[in-house]
JSON list of C-alpha atoms in Angstrom, two decimals:
[
{"chain": "A", "resi": 1, "resn": "UNK", "atom": "CA", "xyz": [129.45, 47.04, 109.42]},
{"chain": "A", "resi": 2, "resn": "UNK", "atom": "CA", "xyz": [131.96, 48.42, 111.90]},
{"chain": "A", "resi": 3, "resn": "UNK", "atom": "CA", "xyz": [133.57, 46.48, 114.69]},
{"chain": "A", "resi": 4, "resn": "UNK", "atom": "CA", "xyz": [133.14, 47.92, 118.18]},
{"chain": "A", "resi": 5, "resn": "UNK", "atom": "CA", "xyz": [136.54, 48.22, 119.82]},
{"chain": "A", "resi": 6, "resn": "UNK", "atom": "CA", "xyz": [137.44, 47.48, 123.42]},
{"chain": "A", "resi": 7, "resn": "UNK", "atom": "CA", "xyz": [137.91, 51.23, 123.82]},
{"chain": "A", "resi": 8, "resn": "UNK", "atom": "CA", "xyz": [134.41, 52.04, 122.56]},
{"chain": "A", "resi": 9, "resn": "UNK", "atom": "CA", "xyz": [132.93, 49.37, 124.82]},
{"chain": "A", "resi": 10, "resn": "UNK", "atom": "CA", "xyz": [134.74, 50.80, 127.84]},
{"chain": "A", "resi": 11, "resn": "UNK", "atom": "CA", "xyz": [133.54, 54.33, 127.03]},
{"chain": "A", "resi": 12, "resn": "UNK", "atom": "CA", "xyz": [129.95, 53.10, 126.58]},
{"chain": "A", "resi": 13, "resn": "UNK", "atom": "CA", "xyz": [130.08, 51.50, 130.05]},
{"chain": "A", "resi": 14, "resn": "UNK", "atom": "CA", "xyz": [131.58, 54.74, 131.41]},
{"chain": "A", "resi": 15, "resn": "UNK", "atom": "CA", "xyz": [128.53, 56.69, 130.22]},
{"chain": "A", "resi": 16, "resn": "UNK", "atom": "CA", "xyz": [126.17, 54.00, 131.55]},
{"chain": "A", "resi": 17, "resn": "UNK", "atom": "CA", "xyz": [127.73, 54.56, 134.98]},
{"chain": "A", "resi": 18, "resn": "UNK", "atom": "CA", "xyz": [127.53, 58.37, 134.77]},
{"chain": "A", "resi": 19, "resn": "UNK", "atom": "CA", "xyz": [123.89, 58.23, 133.66]},
{"chain": "A", "resi": 20, "resn": "UNK", "atom": "CA", "xyz": [122.76, 55.54, 136.11]},
{"chain": "A", "resi": 21, "resn": "UNK", "atom": "CA", "xyz": [119.83, 56.31, 138.41]},
{"chain": "A", "resi": 22, "resn": "UNK", "atom": "CA", "xyz": [119.88, 55.23, 142.05]},
{"chain": "A", "resi": 23, "resn": "UNK", "atom": "CA", "xyz": [122.56, 53.83, 144.31]},
{"chain": "A", "resi": 24, "resn": "UNK", "atom": "CA", "xyz": [122.12, 50.14, 143.39]},
{"chain": "A", "resi": 25, "resn": "UNK", "atom": "CA", "xyz": [122.11, 50.73, 139.64]},
{"chain": "A", "resi": 26, "resn": "UNK", "atom": "CA", "xyz": [125.07, 53.09, 140.00]},
{"chain": "A", "resi": 27, "resn": "UNK", "atom": "CA", "xyz": [127.08, 50.57, 142.04]},
{"chain": "A", "resi": 28, "resn": "UNK", "atom": "CA", "xyz": [126.40, 47.88, 139.43]},
{"chain": "A", "resi": 29, "resn": "UNK", "atom": "CA", "xyz": [127.32, 50.17, 136.53]},
{"chain": "A", "resi": 30, "resn": "UNK", "atom": "CA", "xyz": [130.53, 51.37, 138.23]},
{"chain": "A", "resi": 31, "resn": "UNK", "atom": "CA", "xyz": [131.58, 47.75, 138.90]},
{"chain": "A", "resi": 32, "resn": "UNK", "atom": "CA", "xyz": [130.93, 46.89, 135.23]},
{"chain": "A", "resi": 33, "resn": "UNK", "atom": "CA", "xyz": [132.92, 49.91, 133.99]},
{"chain": "A", "resi": 34, "resn": "UNK", "atom": "CA", "xyz": [135.89, 50.12, 136.40]},
{"chain": "A", "resi": 35, "resn": "UNK", "atom": "CA", "xyz": [138.36, 47.55, 137.65]},
{"chain": "A", "resi": 36, "resn": "UNK", "atom": "CA", "xyz": [138.48, 47.01, 141.41]},
{"chain": "A", "resi": 37, "resn": "UNK", "atom": "CA", "xyz": [141.58, 49.21, 141.65]},
{"chain": "A", "resi": 38, "resn": "UNK", "atom": "CA", "xyz": [140.08, 51.82, 139.33]},
{"chain": "A", "resi": 39, "resn": "UNK", "atom": "CA", "xyz": [140.42, 55.55, 139.87]},
{"chain": "A", "resi": 40, "resn": "UNK", "atom": "CA", "xyz": [138.92, 58.81, 138.67]},
{"chain": "A", "resi": 41, "resn": "UNK", "atom": "CA", "xyz": [140.73, 62.16, 138.68]},
{"chain": "A", "resi": 42, "resn": "UNK", "atom": "CA", "xyz": [139.55, 65.53, 137.38]},
{"chain": "A", "resi": 43, "resn": "UNK", "atom": "CA", "xyz": [140.01, 69.15, 138.56]},
{"chain": "A", "resi": 44, "resn": "UNK", "atom": "CA", "xyz": [137.50, 68.71, 141.41]},
{"chain": "A", "resi": 45, "resn": "UNK", "atom": "CA", "xyz": [137.80, 65.01, 142.31]},
{"chain": "A", "resi": 46, "resn": "UNK", "atom": "CA", "xyz": [140.51, 62.44, 142.96]},
{"chain": "A", "resi": 47, "resn": "UNK", "atom": "CA", "xyz": [139.09, 59.09, 144.09]},
{"chain": "A", "resi": 48, "resn": "UNK", "atom": "CA", "xyz": [139.87, 55.40, 143.91]},
{"chain": "A", "resi": 49, "resn": "UNK", "atom": "CA", "xyz": [137.73, 52.30, 144.24]},
{"chain": "A", "resi": 50, "resn": "UNK", "atom": "CA", "xyz": [134.15, 51.64, 143.26]},
{"chain": "A", "resi": 51, "resn": "UNK", "atom": "CA", "xyz": [132.61, 53.41, 146.27]},
{"chain": "A", "resi": 52, "resn": "UNK", "atom": "CA", "xyz": [134.62, 56.59, 145.71]},
{"chain": "A", "resi": 53, "resn": "UNK", "atom": "CA", "xyz": [133.81, 56.67, 142.01]},
{"chain": "A", "resi": 54, "resn": "UNK", "atom": "CA", "xyz": [130.11, 56.07, 142.66]},
{"chain": "A", "resi": 55, "resn": "UNK", "atom": "CA", "xyz": [130.13, 58.90, 145.22]},
{"chain": "A", "resi": 56, "resn": "UNK", "atom": "CA", "xyz": [131.62, 61.35, 142.68]},
{"chain": "A", "resi": 57, "resn": "UNK", "atom": "CA", "xyz": [128.99, 60.35, 140.12]},
{"chain": "A", "resi": 58, "resn": "UNK", "atom": "CA", "xyz": [126.18, 60.71, 142.69]},
{"chain": "A", "resi": 59, "resn": "UNK", "atom": "CA", "xyz": [127.43, 64.18, 143.66]},
{"chain": "A", "resi": 60, "resn": "UNK", "atom": "CA", "xyz": [127.53, 65.33, 140.02]},
{"chain": "A", "resi": 61, "resn": "UNK", "atom": "CA", "xyz": [124.03, 63.97, 139.39]},
{"chain": "A", "resi": 62, "resn": "UNK", "atom": "CA", "xyz": [122.76, 65.78, 142.52]},
{"chain": "A", "resi": 63, "resn": "UNK", "atom": "CA", "xyz": [124.41, 69.03, 141.40]},
{"chain": "A", "resi": 64, "resn": "UNK", "atom": "CA", "xyz": [122.86, 68.76, 137.92]},
{"chain": "A", "resi": 65, "resn": "UNK", "atom": "CA", "xyz": [119.42, 67.14, 138.25]},
{"chain": "A", "resi": 66, "resn": "UNK", "atom": "CA", "xyz": [117.67, 66.64, 134.92]},
{"chain": "A", "resi": 67, "resn": "UNK", "atom": "CA", "xyz": [120.95, 66.38, 133.01]},
{"chain": "A", "resi": 68, "resn": "UNK", "atom": "CA", "xyz": [122.61, 63.47, 131.23]},
{"chain": "A", "resi": 69, "resn": "UNK", "atom": "CA", "xyz": [126.18, 62.87, 130.12]},
{"chain": "A", "resi": 70, "resn": "UNK", "atom": "CA", "xyz": [126.59, 62.42, 126.37]},
{"chain": "A", "resi": 71, "resn": "UNK", "atom": "CA", "xyz": [129.62, 61.47, 124.31]},
{"chain": "A", "resi": 72, "resn": "UNK", "atom": "CA", "xyz": [130.57, 63.94, 121.60]},
{"chain": "A", "resi": 73, "resn": "UNK", "atom": "CA", "xyz": [132.72, 62.88, 118.71]},
{"chain": "A", "resi": 74, "resn": "UNK", "atom": "CA", "xyz": [134.40, 59.51, 118.42]},
{"chain": "A", "resi": 75, "resn": "UNK", "atom": "CA", "xyz": [136.59, 57.46, 120.74]},
{"chain": "A", "resi": 76, "resn": "UNK", "atom": "CA", "xyz": [140.28, 57.61, 119.81]},
{"chain": "A", "resi": 77, "resn": "UNK", "atom": "CA", "xyz": [142.08, 54.59, 121.23]},
{"chain": "A", "resi": 78, "resn": "UNK", "atom": "CA", "xyz": [145.21, 52.54, 120.90]},
{"chain": "A", "resi": 79, "resn": "UNK", "atom": "CA", "xyz": [146.87, 49.91, 123.03]},
{"chain": "A", "resi": 80, "resn": "UNK", "atom": "CA", "xyz": [145.25, 50.19, 126.45]},
{"chain": "A", "resi": 81, "resn": "UNK", "atom": "CA", "xyz": [144.38, 53.90, 126.38]},
{"chain": "A", "resi": 82, "resn": "UNK", "atom": "CA", "xyz": [141.66, 56.04, 124.84]},
{"chain": "A", "resi": 83, "resn": "UNK", "atom": "CA", "xyz": [140.46, 59.62, 124.75]},
{"chain": "A", "resi": 84, "resn": "UNK", "atom": "CA", "xyz": [137.01, 61.05, 124.14]},
{"chain": "A", "resi": 85, "resn": "UNK", "atom": "CA", "xyz": [134.93, 64.16, 124.67]},
{"chain": "A", "resi": 86, "resn": "UNK", "atom": "CA", "xyz": [131.59, 64.61, 126.37]},
{"chain": "A", "resi": 87, "resn": "UNK", "atom": "CA", "xyz": [129.02, 67.16, 127.47]},
{"chain": "A", "resi": 88, "resn": "UNK", "atom": "CA", "xyz": [126.43, 67.41, 130.21]},
{"chain": "A", "resi": 89, "resn": "UNK", "atom": "CA", "xyz": [123.07, 68.02, 128.53]},
{"chain": "A", "resi": 90, "resn": "UNK", "atom": "CA", "xyz": [119.77, 69.25, 129.96]},
{"chain": "A", "resi": 91, "resn": "UNK", "atom": "CA", "xyz": [116.99, 66.78, 129.20]},
{"chain": "A", "resi": 92, "resn": "UNK", "atom": "CA", "xyz": [114.54, 69.73, 129.35]},
{"chain": "A", "resi": 93, "resn": "UNK", "atom": "CA", "xyz": [116.05, 72.18, 126.85]},
{"chain": "A", "resi": 94, "resn": "UNK", "atom": "CA", "xyz": [119.15, 70.55, 125.33]},
{"chain": "A", "resi": 95, "resn": "UNK", "atom": "CA", "xyz": [121.55, 73.12, 126.76]},
{"chain": "A", "resi": 96, "resn": "UNK", "atom": "CA", "xyz": [125.01, 71.81, 127.64]},
{"chain": "A", "resi": 97, "resn": "UNK", "atom": "CA", "xyz": [126.66, 74.04, 130.26]},
{"chain": "A", "resi": 98, "resn": "UNK", "atom": "CA", "xyz": [129.48, 71.59, 131.02]},
{"chain": "A", "resi": 99, "resn": "UNK", "atom": "CA", "xyz": [131.80, 69.80, 128.59]},
{"chain": "A", "resi": 100, "resn": "UNK", "atom": "CA", "xyz": [135.04, 67.94, 128.96]},
{"chain": "A", "resi": 101, "resn": "UNK", "atom": "CA", "xyz": [137.52, 65.46, 127.63]},
{"chain": "A", "resi": 102, "resn": "UNK", "atom": "CA", "xyz": [138.82, 62.35, 129.33]},
{"chain": "A", "resi": 103, "resn": "UNK", "atom": "CA", "xyz": [141.73, 59.99, 128.87]},
{"chain": "A", "resi": 104, "resn": "UNK", "atom": "CA", "xyz": [141.27, 56.45, 130.15]},
{"chain": "A", "resi": 105, "resn": "UNK", "atom": "CA", "xyz": [143.56, 53.49, 130.61]},
{"chain": "A", "resi": 106, "resn": "UNK", "atom": "CA", "xyz": [142.18, 49.98, 130.55]},
{"chain": "A", "resi": 107, "resn": "UNK", "atom": "CA", "xyz": [142.85, 46.93, 132.68]},
{"chain": "A", "resi": 108, "resn": "UNK", "atom": "CA", "xyz": [143.48, 43.59, 130.99]},
{"chain": "A", "resi": 109, "resn": "UNK", "atom": "CA", "xyz": [139.78, 42.67, 131.27]},
{"chain": "A", "resi": 110, "resn": "UNK", "atom": "CA", "xyz": [138.77, 45.78, 129.30]},
{"chain": "A", "resi": 111, "resn": "UNK", "atom": "CA", "xyz": [137.41, 47.70, 132.27]},
{"chain": "A", "resi": 112, "resn": "UNK", "atom": "CA", "xyz": [138.71, 51.16, 133.11]},
{"chain": "A", "resi": 113, "resn": "UNK", "atom": "CA", "xyz": [141.75, 51.36, 135.37]},
{"chain": "A", "resi": 114, "resn": "UNK", "atom": "CA", "xyz": [142.21, 55.15, 135.38]},
{"chain": "A", "resi": 115, "resn": "UNK", "atom": "CA", "xyz": [140.35, 58.24, 134.19]},
{"chain": "A", "resi": 116, "resn": "UNK", "atom": "CA", "xyz": [142.11, 61.57, 133.79]},
{"chain": "A", "resi": 117, "resn": "UNK", "atom": "CA", "xyz": [139.35, 64.11, 133.23]},
{"chain": "A", "resi": 118, "resn": "UNK", "atom": "CA", "xyz": [139.50, 67.69, 131.99]},
{"chain": "A", "resi": 119, "resn": "UNK", "atom": "CA", "xyz": [136.75, 70.30, 132.14]},
{"chain": "A", "resi": 120, "resn": "UNK", "atom": "CA", "xyz": [136.68, 72.18, 128.86]},
{"chain": "A", "resi": 121, "resn": "UNK", "atom": "CA", "xyz": [133.55, 74.26, 129.54]},
{"chain": "A", "resi": 122, "resn": "UNK", "atom": "CA", "xyz": [131.99, 75.10, 132.91]},
{"chain": "A", "resi": 123, "resn": "UNK", "atom": "CA", "xyz": [129.17, 77.48, 133.90]},
{"chain": "A", "resi": 124, "resn": "UNK", "atom": "CA", "xyz": [130.13, 80.99, 134.99]},
{"chain": "A", "resi": 125, "resn": "UNK", "atom": "CA", "xyz": [130.19, 81.33, 138.76]}
]
Protein backbone atom coordinates (compact mmCIF):
# COMPACT_ATOMS: atom_id res chain seq x y z
CA UNK A 1 0.00 0.00 0.00
CA UNK A 2 1.48 3.33 -1.01
CA UNK A 3 1.47 6.46 1.09
CA UNK A 4 -0.08 9.53 -0.52
CA UNK A 5 2.36 12.42 -0.28
CA UNK A 6 1.58 16.04 0.48
CA UNK A 7 2.47 16.75 -3.15
CA UNK A 8 -0.03 14.21 -4.50
CA UNK A 9 -2.73 15.57 -2.20
CA UNK A 10 -2.08 19.12 -3.40
CA UNK A 11 -2.23 18.04 -7.05
CA UNK A 12 -5.48 16.12 -6.44
CA UNK A 13 -7.04 19.28 -4.95
CA UNK A 14 -5.70 21.26 -7.93
CA UNK A 15 -7.63 19.01 -10.33
CA UNK A 16 -10.74 19.16 -8.13
CA UNK A 17 -10.64 22.95 -8.53
CA UNK A 18 -10.08 22.83 -12.30
CA UNK A 19 -12.93 20.34 -12.75
CA UNK A 20 -15.39 22.01 -10.38
CA UNK A 21 -18.82 22.96 -11.71
CA UNK A 22 -20.45 26.26 -10.76
CA UNK A 23 -19.19 29.36 -8.99
CA UNK A 24 -19.84 28.19 -5.41
CA UNK A 25 -18.22 24.78 -5.86
CA UNK A 26 -15.32 26.40 -7.69
CA UNK A 27 -14.76 28.98 -4.93
CA UNK A 28 -14.76 26.21 -2.31
CA UNK A 29 -12.38 24.03 -4.33
CA UNK A 30 -9.98 26.93 -5.01
CA UNK A 31 -9.92 27.82 -1.29
CA UNK A 32 -9.16 24.17 -0.44
CA UNK A 33 -6.36 23.96 -3.03
CA UNK A 34 -4.64 27.38 -2.81
CA UNK A 35 -3.36 29.41 0.10
CA UNK A 36 -4.86 32.88 0.54
CA UNK A 37 -1.80 34.44 -1.11
CA UNK A 38 -1.77 31.82 -3.86
CA UNK A 39 -1.05 32.60 -7.49
CA UNK A 40 -1.36 31.02 -10.93
CA UNK A 41 0.82 31.90 -13.92
CA UNK A 42 0.86 30.37 -17.39
CA UNK A 43 1.41 31.78 -20.92
CA UNK A 44 -2.07 33.35 -21.01
CA UNK A 45 -2.80 34.15 -17.34
CA UNK A 46 -1.06 35.73 -14.36
CA UNK A 47 -3.36 36.06 -11.35
CA UNK A 48 -3.20 36.06 -7.58
CA UNK A 49 -5.79 35.37 -4.90
CA UNK A 50 -8.72 33.00 -4.82
CA UNK A 51 -11.03 35.19 -6.93
CA UNK A 52 -8.45 35.62 -9.70
CA UNK A 53 -7.66 31.92 -9.80
CA UNK A 54 -11.36 31.00 -9.85
CA UNK A 55 -11.90 33.45 -12.72
CA UNK A 56 -9.12 31.83 -14.80
CA UNK A 57 -10.61 28.39 -14.18
CA UNK A 58 -14.11 29.61 -15.10
CA UNK A 59 -12.81 31.15 -18.33
CA UNK A 60 -11.05 27.91 -19.33
CA UNK A 61 -14.16 25.86 -18.57
CA UNK A 62 -16.27 28.28 -20.67
CA UNK A 63 -13.78 28.06 -23.55
CA UNK A 64 -13.81 24.23 -23.43
CA UNK A 65 -17.30 23.07 -22.43
CA UNK A 66 -17.61 19.31 -22.13
CA UNK A 67 -13.93 18.88 -21.26
CA UNK A 68 -12.21 17.81 -18.05
CA UNK A 69 -8.65 18.22 -16.82
CA UNK A 70 -6.85 14.94 -16.18
CA UNK A 71 -3.45 14.24 -14.66
CA UNK A 72 -1.07 12.25 -16.85
CA UNK A 73 1.85 10.44 -15.33
CA UNK A 74 2.91 10.73 -11.72
CA UNK A 75 3.59 13.64 -9.41
CA UNK A 76 7.30 14.30 -8.90
CA UNK A 77 7.84 16.20 -5.67
CA UNK A 78 10.43 17.09 -3.10
CA UNK A 79 10.62 19.60 -0.29
CA UNK A 80 7.82 22.08 -0.96
CA UNK A 81 7.70 21.81 -4.76
CA UNK A 82 6.23 19.39 -7.28
CA UNK A 83 5.81 18.96 -11.01
CA UNK A 84 3.20 17.07 -12.99
CA UNK A 85 1.63 16.83 -16.42
CA UNK A 86 -1.98 17.05 -17.49
CA UNK A 87 -4.30 17.12 -20.47
CA UNK A 88 -7.70 18.58 -21.25
CA UNK A 89 -9.93 15.71 -22.36
CA UNK A 90 -13.27 15.73 -24.19
CA UNK A 91 -15.88 13.82 -22.21
CA UNK A 92 -17.64 13.08 -25.53
CA UNK A 93 -14.85 11.51 -27.61
CA UNK A 94 -11.73 11.31 -25.43
CA UNK A 95 -9.72 13.68 -27.59
CA UNK A 96 -7.19 15.84 -25.74
CA UNK A 97 -6.40 18.98 -27.74
CA UNK A 98 -4.58 20.73 -24.87
CA UNK A 99 -1.82 19.37 -22.63
CA UNK A 100 0.63 20.95 -20.26
CA UNK A 101 2.98 20.64 -17.36
CA UNK A 102 2.93 22.59 -14.12
CA UNK A 103 5.33 23.26 -11.28
CA UNK A 104 3.80 24.10 -7.92
CA UNK A 105 5.18 25.33 -4.63
CA UNK A 106 3.37 24.57 -1.41
CA UNK A 107 2.59 26.67 1.64
CA UNK A 108 3.27 25.25 5.09
CA UNK A 109 -0.32 23.97 5.36
CA UNK A 110 0.10 21.88 2.19
CA UNK A 111 -2.00 24.13 -0.03
CA UNK A 112 -0.59 25.56 -3.24
CA UNK A 113 1.26 28.86 -3.00
CA UNK A 114 2.30 29.21 -6.65
CA UNK A 115 1.64 27.49 -9.97
CA UNK A 116 3.95 27.97 -12.94
CA UNK A 117 2.12 26.44 -15.89
CA UNK A 118 3.37 25.51 -19.35
CA UNK A 119 1.28 24.64 -22.40
CA UNK A 120 2.86 21.69 -24.16
CA UNK A 121 0.12 21.12 -26.76
CA UNK A 122 -2.50 23.61 -27.96
CA UNK A 123 -5.03 23.47 -30.81
CA UNK A 124 -4.02 24.99 -34.15
CA UNK A 125 -5.44 28.48 -34.60
